[in-house]
Amino acid sequence: SQQGEEDPQALSIQEGENATMNCSYKTSINNLQWYRQNSGRGLVHLILIRSNEREKHSGRLRVTLDTSKKSSSLLITASRAADTASYFCATDDGGSYIPTFGRGTSLIVHP
Amino acid sequence: GAGVSQSPSNKVTEKGKDVELRCDPISGHTALYWYRQSLGQGLEFLIYFQGNSAPDKSGLPSDRFSAERTGGSVSTLTIQRTQQEDSAVYLCASSSFRTSIDTQYFGPGTRLTVL
């Protein structure tokens, strides 16, 4: 299956700054999800956005979806050192039951 | 409630040996996935179980890899005659499968090192 692509591959910012990560995909989707992974271990679900939604918020997270451009962005506002992690987007590739994950964006937030 | 658990957390083995990795999904979750993640890479899909349906094995990289899910709950991923390129973190996830893809809940993973 085709893979979503996150960019940038790596992002380094200072605490308090905003972090923006982008995800592009190739096929039509029903929904897109963002996950966080700390220390190369299990992923933690952050937010799900459906194809008929354009924007969603959860705490300091804001996700947008532009289906015409086949892209999504994840914005973390007022970042904290604890936000240091890898962030992945996952798409369902036209309704497949097997999600496709990108390679992730590695975020480092310096205290 | 309890999340997804995996065992062992770390496994070091010698090339050519067989290994078994275990996943205990969240109770009541009908969907179970296995993924592999090499250092600094994304998740590579391996196999998908859904209820009593035949599993989707399309992601298994070779016939040395196999998996079972007994009683619709616990799953075991077996790698026979391990090779050094099998070294990776093996992640298991489960979901309640209400729509096309529901939120996946991941276990902590098993880090496999083949010497």
mmCIF file of C-alpha atoms in Angstrom:
data_model
loop_
_atom_site.group_PDB
_atom_site.id
_atom_site.type_symbol
_atom_site.label_atom_id
_atom_site.label_comp_id
_atom_site.label_asym_id
_atom_site.label_seq_id
_atom_site.Cartn_x
_atom_site.Cartn_y
_atom_site.Cartn_z
ATOM 1 C CA SER A 1 0.000 0.000 0.000
ATOM 2 C CA GLN A 2 1.093 3.566 -0.562
ATOM 3 C CA GLN A 3 2.709 5.396 2.276
ATOM 4 C CA GLY A 4 1.968 8.785 3.743
ATOM 5 C CA GLU A 5 4.954 11.075 3.944
ATOM 6 C CA GLU A 6 5.607 13.407 6.830
ATOM 7 C CA ASP A 7 7.762 16.480 6.588
ATOM 8 C CA PRO A 8 10.011 17.693 7.863
ATOM 9 C CA GLN A 9 11.833 14.505 8.795
ATOM 10 C CA ALA A 10 13.299 16.301 11.803
ATOM 11 C CA LEU A 11 12.346 19.453 13.652
ATOM 12 C CA SER A 12 14.222 21.154 16.476
ATOM 13 C CA ILE A 13 12.640 24.025 18.372
ATOM 14 C CA GLN A 14 12.764 25.856 21.695
ATOM 15 C CA GLU A 15 10.239 25.313 24.428
ATOM 16 C CA GLY A 16 7.286 27.650 24.007
ATOM 17 C CA GLU A 17 7.499 27.748 20.215
ATOM 18 C CA ASN A 18 4.920 26.160 17.944
ATOM 19 C CA ALA A 19 5.733 23.023 15.968
ATOM 20 C CA THR A 20 4.102 22.223 12.636
ATOM 21 C CA MET A 21 4.363 18.877 10.909
ATOM 22 C CA ASN A 22 2.840 17.943 7.575
ATOM 23 C CA CYS A 23 1.610 14.709 6.101
ATOM 24 C CA SER A 24 0.918 14.053 2.448
ATOM 25 C CA TYR A 25 -0.778 10.970 1.056
ATOM 26 C CA LYS A 26 -1.603 9.589 -2.343
ATOM 27 C CA THR A 27 -4.990 7.875 -2.364
ATOM 28 C CA SER A 28 -8.420 8.979 -1.200
ATOM 29 C CA ILE A 29 -9.091 8.379 2.460
ATOM 30 C CA ASN A 30 -11.961 8.055 4.914
ATOM 31 C CA ASN A 31 -9.921 9.253 7.847
ATOM 32 C CA LEU A 32 -6.429 10.222 8.927
ATOM 33 C CA GLN A 33 -4.864 9.790 12.324
ATOM 34 C CA TRP A 34 -1.848 11.236 14.093
ATOM 35 C CA TYR A 35 0.187 9.226 16.581
ATOM 36 C CA ARG A 36 3.126 10.006 18.859
ATOM 37 C CA GLN A 37 5.956 7.632 19.673
ATOM 38 C CA ASN A 38 8.432 8.061 22.485
ATOM 39 C CA SER A 39 11.768 6.275 22.582
ATOM 40 C CA GLY A 40 11.024 3.878 19.734
ATOM 41 C CA ARG A 41 8.315 2.087 21.665
ATOM 42 C CA GLY A 42 4.537 1.904 21.339
ATOM 43 C CA LEU A 43 2.575 4.580 19.548
ATOM 44 C CA VAL A 44 -0.021 6.683 21.292
ATOM 45 C CA HIS A 45 -3.062 7.895 19.412
ATOM 46 C CA LEU A 46 -3.407 11.691 19.365
ATOM 47 C CA ILE A 47 -6.262 12.626 17.097
ATOM 48 C CA LEU A 48 -8.441 11.296 14.279
ATOM 49 C CA ILE A 49 -9.856 13.521 11.555
ATOM 50 C CA ARG A 50 -12.432 12.269 9.077
ATOM 51 C CA SER A 51 -12.453 13.121 5.404
ATOM 52 C CA ASN A 52 -15.483 15.404 5.797
ATOM 53 C CA GLU A 53 -13.755 17.440 8.508
ATOM 54 C CA ARG A 54 -11.338 20.284 7.878
ATOM 55 C CA GLU A 55 -9.999 21.055 11.323
ATOM 56 C CA LYS A 56 -9.930 19.463 14.725
ATOM 57 C CA HIS A 57 -8.557 20.521 18.101
ATOM 58 C CA SER A 58 -7.452 18.634 21.160
ATOM 59 C CA GLY A 59 -5.761 20.621 23.904
ATOM 60 C CA ARG A 60 -2.603 22.135 22.398
ATOM 61 C CA LEU A 61 -3.009 20.106 19.217
ATOM 62 C CA ARG A 62 -4.609 21.365 16.043
ATOM 63 C CA VAL A 63 -5.011 19.158 13.005
ATOM 64 C CA THR A 64 -6.117 20.303 9.586
ATOM 65 C CA LEU A 65 -7.040 18.226 6.577
ATOM 66 C CA ASP A 66 -7.111 19.343 2.964
ATOM 67 C CA THR A 67 -8.452 16.480 0.872
ATOM 68 C CA SER A 68 -8.030 18.438 -2.371
ATOM 69 C CA LYS A 69 -4.289 18.604 -1.702
ATOM 70 C CA LYS A 70 -4.191 15.226 -0.003
ATOM 71 C CA SER A 71 -2.405 16.692 2.964
ATOM 72 C CA SER A 72 -2.773 17.192 6.691
ATOM 73 C CA SER A 73 -0.906 19.224 9.237
ATOM 74 C CA LEU A 74 -0.377 18.806 12.952
ATOM 75 C CA LEU A 75 0.290 21.936 14.966
ATOM 76 C CA ILE A 76 1.524 21.739 18.545
ATOM 77 C CA THR A 77 1.227 25.095 20.235
ATOM 78 C CA ALA A 78 3.386 26.308 23.132
ATOM 79 C CA SER A 79 5.591 23.239 22.905
ATOM 80 C CA ARG A 80 7.133 21.603 25.945
ATOM 81 C CA ALA A 81 10.226 19.472 26.380
ATOM 82 C CA ALA A 82 7.855 16.545 27.035
ATOM 83 C CA ASP A 83 6.557 16.879 23.467
ATOM 84 C CA THR A 84 9.899 15.539 22.235
ATOM 85 C CA ALA A 85 8.945 12.422 20.262
ATOM 86 C CA SER A 86 8.349 11.107 16.779
ATOM 87 C CA TYR A 87 5.014 11.915 15.201
ATOM 88 C CA PHE A 88 3.354 9.729 12.582
ATOM 89 C CA CYS A 89 0.324 10.108 10.395
ATOM 90 C CA ALA A 90 -1.700 7.075 9.386
ATOM 91 C CA THR A 91 -4.244 6.871 6.587
ATOM 92 C CA ASP A 92 -6.796 4.243 5.679
ATOM 93 C CA ASP A 93 -6.081 4.431 1.945
ATOM 94 C CA GLY A 94 -9.593 4.479 0.594
ATOM 95 C CA GLY A 95 -11.195 2.481 3.326
ATOM 96 C CA SER A 96 -8.608 -0.259 3.741
ATOM 97 C CA TYR A 97 -8.644 -1.893 7.160
ATOM 98 C CA ILE A 98 -4.873 -1.746 7.211
ATOM 99 C CA PRO A 99 -3.571 1.725 8.023
ATOM 100 C CA THR A 100 -0.552 3.074 6.226
ATOM 101 C CA PHE A 101 1.974 4.895 8.369
ATOM 102 C CA GLY A 102 4.495 7.449 7.201
ATOM 103 C CA ARG A 103 8.135 7.498 8.279
ATOM 104 C CA GLY A 104 7.431 10.138 10.905
ATOM 105 C CA THR A 105 8.733 13.508 11.990
ATOM 106 C CA SER A 106 11.246 13.553 14.809
ATOM 107 C CA LEU A 107 10.545 16.538 17.044
ATOM 108 C CA ILE A 108 13.042 17.792 19.606
ATOM 109 C CA VAL A 109 11.935 20.520 21.983
ATOM 110 C CA HIS A 110 14.817 22.139 23.834
ATOM 111 C CA PRO A 111 14.067 23.362 27.364
ATOM 112 C CA GLY B 1 -8.461 -0.744 32.049
ATOM 113 C CA ALA B 2 -5.451 -2.767 30.969
ATOM 114 C CA GLY B 3 -3.825 -1.795 27.709
ATOM 115 C CA VAL B 4 -2.105 -3.923 25.117
ATOM 116 C CA SER B 5 0.775 -5.905 26.549
ATOM 117 C CA GLN B 6 3.654 -7.588 24.765
ATOM 118 C CA SER B 7 6.281 -10.023 25.899
ATOM 119 C CA PRO B 8 9.161 -10.236 26.107
ATOM 120 C CA SER B 9 10.109 -6.566 26.076
ATOM 121 C CA ASN B 10 13.559 -7.441 24.792
ATOM 122 C CA LYS B 11 14.819 -10.552 23.070
ATOM 123 C CA VAL B 12 18.368 -11.299 22.016
ATOM 124 C CA THR B 13 18.867 -14.406 19.942
ATOM 125 C CA GLU B 14 21.437 -16.005 17.738
ATOM 126 C CA LYS B 15 21.108 -16.177 13.991
ATOM 127 C CA GLY B 16 19.227 -19.304 12.954
ATOM 128 C CA LYS B 17 17.191 -19.654 16.140
ATOM 129 C CA ASP B 18 13.404 -19.440 16.280
ATOM 130 C CA VAL B 19 11.655 -16.797 18.375
ATOM 131 C CA GLU B 20 8.091 -16.293 19.582
ATOM 132 C CA LEU B 21 6.667 -12.895 20.399
ATOM 133 C CA ARG B 22 3.430 -12.558 22.328
ATOM 134 C CA CYS B 23 0.690 -9.950 22.250
ATOM 135 C CA ASP B 24 -2.251 -9.599 24.640
ATOM 136 C CA PRO B 25 -4.764 -7.178 23.120
ATOM 137 C CA ILE B 26 -7.327 -5.105 24.953
ATOM 138 C CA SER B 27 -10.237 -7.298 25.998
ATOM 139 C CA GLY B 28 -13.085 -7.115 23.508
ATOM 140 C CA HIS B 29 -11.015 -5.729 20.646
ATOM 141 C CA THR B 30 -11.675 -7.791 17.562
ATOM 142 C CA ALA B 31 -8.919 -6.385 15.357
ATOM 143 C CA LEU B 32 -5.242 -7.116 15.991
ATOM 144 C CA TYR B 33 -2.264 -5.922 13.971
ATOM 145 C CA TRP B 34 1.451 -6.740 13.983
ATOM 146 C CA TYR B 35 3.990 -4.230 12.692
ATOM 147 C CA ARG B 36 7.741 -4.105 12.446
ATOM 148 C CA GLN B 37 9.790 -0.972 12.907
ATOM 149 C CA SER B 38 13.447 -0.797 12.053
ATOM 150 C CA LEU B 39 15.665 1.873 13.591
ATOM 151 C CA GLY B 40 14.526 5.338 12.527
ATOM 152 C CA GLN B 41 11.911 4.001 10.150
ATOM 153 C CA GLY B 42 8.151 3.986 9.950
ATOM 154 C CA LEU B 43 5.904 1.060 10.701
ATOM 155 C CA GLU B 44 5.896 -1.869 8.325
ATOM 156 C CA PHE B 45 2.625 -3.802 8.363
ATOM 157 C CA LEU B 46 3.037 -7.548 8.868
ATOM 158 C CA ILE B 47 -0.323 -9.225 9.548
ATOM 159 C CA TYR B 48 -3.910 -8.365 10.492
ATOM 160 C CA PHE B 49 -6.489 -10.446 12.354
ATOM 161 C CA GLN B 50 -10.195 -9.576 12.467
ATOM 162 C CA GLY B 51 -12.498 -11.722 14.535
ATOM 163 C CA ASN B 52 -12.796 -15.226 13.125
ATOM 164 C CA SER B 53 -11.943 -14.194 9.574
ATOM 165 C CA ALA B 54 -8.860 -15.479 7.803
ATOM 166 C CA PRO B 55 -5.931 -13.201 8.642
ATOM 167 C CA ASP B 56 -4.457 -10.803 6.109
ATOM 168 C CA LYS B 57 -0.870 -12.001 5.803
ATOM 169 C CA SER B 58 0.068 -9.773 2.907
ATOM 170 C CA GLY B 59 2.762 -7.935 4.877
ATOM 171 C CA LEU B 60 4.767 -10.926 6.056
ATOM 172 C CA PRO B 61 8.236 -10.545 4.495
ATOM 173 C CA SER B 62 8.977 -14.253 4.092
ATOM 174 C CA ASP B 63 7.683 -17.709 4.929
ATOM 175 C CA ARG B 64 9.876 -17.674 8.024
ATOM 176 C CA PHE B 65 7.271 -15.392 9.584
ATOM 177 C CA SER B 66 3.947 -16.698 10.860
ATOM 178 C CA ALA B 67 1.357 -15.643 13.399
ATOM 179 C CA GLU B 68 -1.591 -17.123 15.229
ATOM 180 C CA ARG B 69 -4.412 -15.670 17.220
ATOM 181 C CA THR B 70 -6.014 -18.125 19.587
ATOM 182 C CA GLY B 71 -9.600 -17.732 20.737
ATOM 183 C CA GLY B 72 -9.795 -14.293 19.196
ATOM 184 C CA SER B 73 -7.522 -12.903 21.877
ATOM 185 C CA VAL B 74 -3.810 -13.575 22.438
ATOM 186 C CA SER B 75 -1.576 -13.569 19.381
ATOM 187 C CA THR B 76 1.860 -15.052 18.818
ATOM 188 C CA LEU B 77 4.250 -13.971 16.090
ATOM 189 C CA THR B 78 6.838 -16.616 15.264
ATOM 190 C CA ILE B 79 10.032 -16.012 13.335
ATOM 191 C CA GLN B 80 11.876 -19.136 12.289
ATOM 192 C CA ARG B 81 15.576 -19.323 11.486
ATOM 193 C CA THR B 82 16.110 -15.692 12.432
ATOM 194 C CA GLN B 83 18.396 -13.509 10.357
ATOM 195 C CA GLN B 84 20.229 -10.334 11.352
ATOM 196 C CA GLU B 85 17.895 -8.268 9.182
ATOM 197 C CA ASP B 86 15.002 -9.407 11.401
ATOM 198 C CA SER B 87 16.385 -7.174 14.161
ATOM 199 C CA ALA B 88 13.733 -4.529 14.844
ATOM 200 C CA VAL B 89 11.023 -3.516 17.256
ATOM 201 C CA TYR B 90 7.892 -5.593 16.767
ATOM 202 C CA LEU B 91 4.723 -3.740 17.667
ATOM 203 C CA CYS B 92 1.264 -5.113 18.242
ATOM 204 C CA ALA B 93 -1.921 -3.033 18.170
ATOM 205 C CA SER B 94 -5.588 -3.758 18.706
ATOM 206 C CA SER B 95 -8.750 -1.854 17.896
ATOM 207 C CA SER B 96 -12.476 -2.247 18.322
ATOM 208 C CA PHE B 97 -13.103 -2.128 14.556
ATOM 209 C CA ARG B 98 -16.292 -0.099 14.374
ATOM 210 C CA THR B 99 -15.611 1.627 11.071
ATOM 211 C CA SER B 100 -12.967 1.459 8.374
ATOM 212 C CA ILE B 101 -10.198 1.986 10.846
ATOM 213 C CA ASP B 102 -10.768 2.685 14.482
ATOM 214 C CA THR B 103 -8.153 4.079 16.834
ATOM 215 C CA GLN B 104 -5.343 1.613 17.320
ATOM 216 C CA TYR B 105 -3.964 0.945 20.778
ATOM 217 C CA PHE B 106 -0.346 -0.108 20.705
ATOM 218 C CA GLY B 107 1.653 -2.275 23.023
ATOM 219 C CA PRO B 108 5.133 -1.248 24.174
ATOM 220 C CA GLY B 109 6.780 -3.485 21.602
ATOM 221 C CA THR B 110 9.368 -6.235 21.658
ATOM 222 C CA ARG B 111 12.900 -5.230 20.695
ATOM 223 C CA LEU B 112 14.427 -8.165 18.845
ATOM 224 C CA THR B 113 18.166 -8.341 18.335
ATOM 225 C CA VAL B 114 19.603 -11.120 16.191
ATOM 226 C CA LEU B 115 23.326 -11.608 16.675
#
